[in-house]
mmCIF file of C-alpha atoms in Angstrom:
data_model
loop_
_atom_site.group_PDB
_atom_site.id
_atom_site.type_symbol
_atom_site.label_atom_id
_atom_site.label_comp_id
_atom_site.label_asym_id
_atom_site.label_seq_id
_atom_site.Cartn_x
_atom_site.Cartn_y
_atom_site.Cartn_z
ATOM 1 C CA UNK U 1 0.000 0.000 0.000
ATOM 2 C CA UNK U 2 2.767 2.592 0.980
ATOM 3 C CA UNK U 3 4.569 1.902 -3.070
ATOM 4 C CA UNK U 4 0.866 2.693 -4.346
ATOM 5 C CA UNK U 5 0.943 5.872 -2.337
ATOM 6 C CA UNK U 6 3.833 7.602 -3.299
ATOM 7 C CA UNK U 7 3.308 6.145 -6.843
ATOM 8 C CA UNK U 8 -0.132 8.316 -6.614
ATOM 9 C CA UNK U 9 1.674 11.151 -4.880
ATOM 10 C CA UNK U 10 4.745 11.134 -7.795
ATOM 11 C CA UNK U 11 1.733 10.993 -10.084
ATOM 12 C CA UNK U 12 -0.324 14.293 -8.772
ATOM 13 C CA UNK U 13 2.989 16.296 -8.455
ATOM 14 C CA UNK U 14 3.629 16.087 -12.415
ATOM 15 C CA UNK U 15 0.060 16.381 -13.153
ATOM 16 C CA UNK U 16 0.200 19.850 -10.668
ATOM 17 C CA UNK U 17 3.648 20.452 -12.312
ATOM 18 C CA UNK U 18 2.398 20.419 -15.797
ATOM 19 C CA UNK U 19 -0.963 22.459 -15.414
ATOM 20 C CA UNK U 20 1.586 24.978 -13.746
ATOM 21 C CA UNK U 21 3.215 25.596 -16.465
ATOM 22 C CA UNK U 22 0.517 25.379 -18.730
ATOM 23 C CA UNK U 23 -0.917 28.309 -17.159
ATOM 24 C CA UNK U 24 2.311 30.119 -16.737
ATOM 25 C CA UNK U 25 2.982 29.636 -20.405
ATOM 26 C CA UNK U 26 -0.736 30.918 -21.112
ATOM 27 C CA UNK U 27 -0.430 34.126 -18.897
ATOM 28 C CA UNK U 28 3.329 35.167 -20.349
ATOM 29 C CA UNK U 29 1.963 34.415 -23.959
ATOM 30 C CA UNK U 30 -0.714 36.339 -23.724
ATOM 31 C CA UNK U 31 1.498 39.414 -21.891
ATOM 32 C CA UNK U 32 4.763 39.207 -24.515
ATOM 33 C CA UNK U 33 1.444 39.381 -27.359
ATOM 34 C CA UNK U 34 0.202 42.766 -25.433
ATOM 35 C CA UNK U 35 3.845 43.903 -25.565
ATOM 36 C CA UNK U 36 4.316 42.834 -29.253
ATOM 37 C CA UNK U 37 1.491 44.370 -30.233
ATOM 38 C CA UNK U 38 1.815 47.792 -28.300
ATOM 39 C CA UNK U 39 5.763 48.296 -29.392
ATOM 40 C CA UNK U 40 6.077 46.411 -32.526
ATOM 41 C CA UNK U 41 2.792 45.448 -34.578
ATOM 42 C CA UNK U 42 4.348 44.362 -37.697
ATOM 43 C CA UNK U 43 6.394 42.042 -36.349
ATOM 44 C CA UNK U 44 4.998 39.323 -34.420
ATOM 45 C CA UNK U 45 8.195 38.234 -32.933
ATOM 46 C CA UNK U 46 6.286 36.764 -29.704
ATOM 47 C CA UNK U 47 5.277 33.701 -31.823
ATOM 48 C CA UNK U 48 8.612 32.274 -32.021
ATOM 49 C CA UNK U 49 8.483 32.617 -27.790
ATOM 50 C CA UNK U 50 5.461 30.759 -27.843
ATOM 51 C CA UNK U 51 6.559 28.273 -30.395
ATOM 52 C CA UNK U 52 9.788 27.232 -28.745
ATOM 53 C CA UNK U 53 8.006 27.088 -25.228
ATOM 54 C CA UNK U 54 5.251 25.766 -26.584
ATOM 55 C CA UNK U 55 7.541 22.550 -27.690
ATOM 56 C CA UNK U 56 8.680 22.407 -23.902
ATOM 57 C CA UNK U 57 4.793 22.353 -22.579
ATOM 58 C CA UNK U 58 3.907 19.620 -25.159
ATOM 59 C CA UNK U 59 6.896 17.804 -24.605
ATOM 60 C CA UNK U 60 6.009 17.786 -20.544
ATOM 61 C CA UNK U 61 2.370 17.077 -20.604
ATOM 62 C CA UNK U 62 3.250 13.703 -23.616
ATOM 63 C CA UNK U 63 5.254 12.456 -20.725
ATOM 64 C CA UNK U 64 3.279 13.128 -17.466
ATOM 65 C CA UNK U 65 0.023 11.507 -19.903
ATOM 66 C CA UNK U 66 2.184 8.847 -21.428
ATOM 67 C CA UNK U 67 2.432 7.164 -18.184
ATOM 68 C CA UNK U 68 -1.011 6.067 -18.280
ATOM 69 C CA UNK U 69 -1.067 5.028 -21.332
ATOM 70 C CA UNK U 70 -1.696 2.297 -23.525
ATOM 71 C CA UNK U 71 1.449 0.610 -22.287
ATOM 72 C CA UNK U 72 1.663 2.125 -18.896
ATOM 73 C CA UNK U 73 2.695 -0.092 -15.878
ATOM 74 C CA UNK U 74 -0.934 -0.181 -15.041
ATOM 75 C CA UNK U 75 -1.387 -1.713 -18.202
ATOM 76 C CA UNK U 76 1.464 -3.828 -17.893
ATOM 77 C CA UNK U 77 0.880 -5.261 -14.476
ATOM 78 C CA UNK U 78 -3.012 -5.972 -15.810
ATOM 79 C CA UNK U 79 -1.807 -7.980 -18.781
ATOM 80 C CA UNK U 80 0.723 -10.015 -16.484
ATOM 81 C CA UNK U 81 -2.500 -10.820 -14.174
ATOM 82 C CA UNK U 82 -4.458 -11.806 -17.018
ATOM 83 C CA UNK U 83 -1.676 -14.340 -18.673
ATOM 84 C CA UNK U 84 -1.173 -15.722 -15.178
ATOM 85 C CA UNK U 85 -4.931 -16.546 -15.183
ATOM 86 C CA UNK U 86 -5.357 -17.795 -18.340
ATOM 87 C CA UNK U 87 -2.210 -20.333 -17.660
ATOM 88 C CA UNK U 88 -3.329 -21.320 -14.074
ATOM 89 C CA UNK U 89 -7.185 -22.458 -15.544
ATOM 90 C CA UNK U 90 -5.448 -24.614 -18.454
#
């Protein structure tokens, strides 16, 4: 019980990690685009901020969502279960 716990815990800490920084990334987007727009409206350059960050953000939430998923050790463990069944009633 005490490995499932702090595999929850680890679990809820990158999911709070990620929507962190989702939301940090959202509010400094939308501030450089004020900025860009009030100094410099021709050039977007805030774009290339948010495209390069943006890679960071998608690159953190694929592996805090990864974990759970098709092949996740959930899944894994499940599968093991299952085969052991299947042998043990043949």
């Amino acid at each position: 019980m005490d490995e499932n716990y702090e595999r929850a815990k680890r679990r809820v800490n990158q999911l709070k990690g990620f929507y962190t920084n989702l939301i940090v990334y959202i509010v400094v987007i939308i501030f450089l685009a004020v900025v860009n727009y009030l100094t410099s409206p021709g050039i977007w350059w805030f774009l290339i901020v948010a495209f390069i960050w943006g890679i960071f953000v998608v690159g953190q939430g694929i592996s805090v969502y990864r974990k759970r998923g098709l092949f996740s050790k959930e899944w894994e463990d499940k599968k093991i279960k299952e085969y052991m069944e299947k042998e043990d009633n043949e």
